[in-house]
Amino acid sequence: MENYENQKFCQSCAMPMGSSEIYGTNADGSKNDEYCIYCFKDGEFTSDISMEEMMNFCIEKMVEVHPEMDNAEAASMMNEVFPKLKRWAND
């Protein structure tokens, strides 16, 4: 896989956020550079979901985008990354 060291990721779903077009929005309509448009809109999370539920949803998406990866590899990566994301760090 590519090197993602200097890339920004959504702090809820870990999706790469390469451009401001993918940024969520704050309550005042301004861009939020910590969360993507799928997770955060108008200053609120778009779904009331647990970290485990989010990971299960994202495993399928990760495998779609990276067909060289299987579900077990995606799950392993997410188990390492998700607890460090801002939304889940205090869970």
Coordinates of C-alpha atoms in Angstrom, one line a residue:
M1 CA 0.0 0.0 0.0
E2 CA 1.0 3.6 -0.5
N3 CA 2.8 5.5 2.3
Y4 CA 0.2 7.5 4.3
E5 CA 2.5 8.9 6.9
N6 CA 1.8 12.6 6.1
Q7 CA -1.8 12.2 5.1
K8 CA -4.8 13.5 7.1
F9 CA -7.4 11.0 8.0
C10 CA -11.0 11.3 9.3
Q11 CA -10.8 11.0 13.1
S12 CA -14.0 8.9 13.0
C13 CA -13.7 6.4 10.1
A14 CA -10.0 6.8 9.2
M15 CA -10.8 7.7 5.6
P16 CA -8.0 9.6 3.8
M17 CA -8.9 13.3 3.6
G18 CA -6.8 14.5 0.7
S19 CA -8.8 17.6 -0.1
S20 CA -11.1 20.1 1.7
E21 CA -14.0 18.9 -0.4
I22 CA -14.1 15.8 1.8
Y23 CA -14.1 17.8 5.1
G24 CA -17.3 17.7 7.2
T25 CA -19.0 20.9 8.3
N26 CA -19.3 22.7 11.6
A27 CA -22.6 24.1 13.0
D28 CA -21.7 27.5 11.4
G29 CA -21.2 25.9 8.0
S30 CA -17.4 26.2 8.1
K31 CA -15.2 23.2 7.1
N32 CA -14.1 20.8 9.8
D33 CA -10.7 19.3 9.0
E34 CA -10.9 16.5 11.5
Y35 CA -13.9 14.6 10.3
C36 CA -15.1 13.7 6.8
I37 CA -18.5 14.6 5.2
Y38 CA -19.8 11.1 5.7
C39 CA -19.2 11.2 9.5
F40 CA -19.7 14.9 10.5
K41 CA -22.3 17.4 9.2
D42 CA -23.5 20.7 10.6
G43 CA -21.5 20.2 13.8
E44 CA -22.8 16.7 14.6
F45 CA -21.9 13.2 13.8
T46 CA -24.1 11.8 11.1
S47 CA -24.7 8.5 13.0
D48 CA -24.9 7.3 16.5
I49 CA -22.6 4.3 16.1
S50 CA -20.1 2.4 18.2
M51 CA -16.4 2.1 17.3
E52 CA -17.0 -1.6 16.6
E53 CA -19.9 -0.9 14.3
M54 CA -17.9 1.7 12.4
M55 CA -15.0 -0.7 12.0
N56 CA -17.3 -3.4 10.6
F57 CA -18.7 -1.0 8.1
C58 CA -15.3 0.3 7.1
I59 CA -13.8 -3.2 6.6
E60 CA -16.1 -3.8 3.7
K61 CA -15.2 -0.4 2.2
M62 CA -11.5 -0.9 2.7
V63 CA -11.5 -4.3 0.9
E64 CA -13.5 -2.7 -2.0
V65 CA -10.9 0.1 -2.4
H66 CA -7.9 -2.3 -1.8
P67 CA -8.7 -5.7 -3.4
E68 CA -5.3 -6.9 -2.6
M69 CA -6.4 -6.8 1.1
D70 CA -8.7 -9.4 2.7
N71 CA -11.2 -8.8 5.6
A72 CA -8.8 -10.1 8.2
E73 CA -6.0 -7.7 7.1
A74 CA -8.4 -4.8 7.0
A75 CA -9.7 -5.7 10.5
S76 CA -6.2 -6.0 11.9
M77 CA -5.3 -2.6 10.6
M78 CA -8.5 -1.0 11.9
N79 CA -8.0 -2.6 15.3
E80 CA -4.7 -0.8 15.5
V81 CA -5.8 2.6 14.1
F82 CA -9.4 3.1 15.3
P83 CA -8.6 3.3 19.1
K84 CA -6.2 6.2 18.4
L85 CA -8.7 8.3 16.4
K86 CA -10.1 11.3 18.2
R87 CA -13.7 10.1 18.2
W88 CA -12.9 6.8 19.8
A89 CA -9.8 7.6 21.9
N90 CA -11.7 8.1 25.1
D91 CA -14.0 5.0 24.7

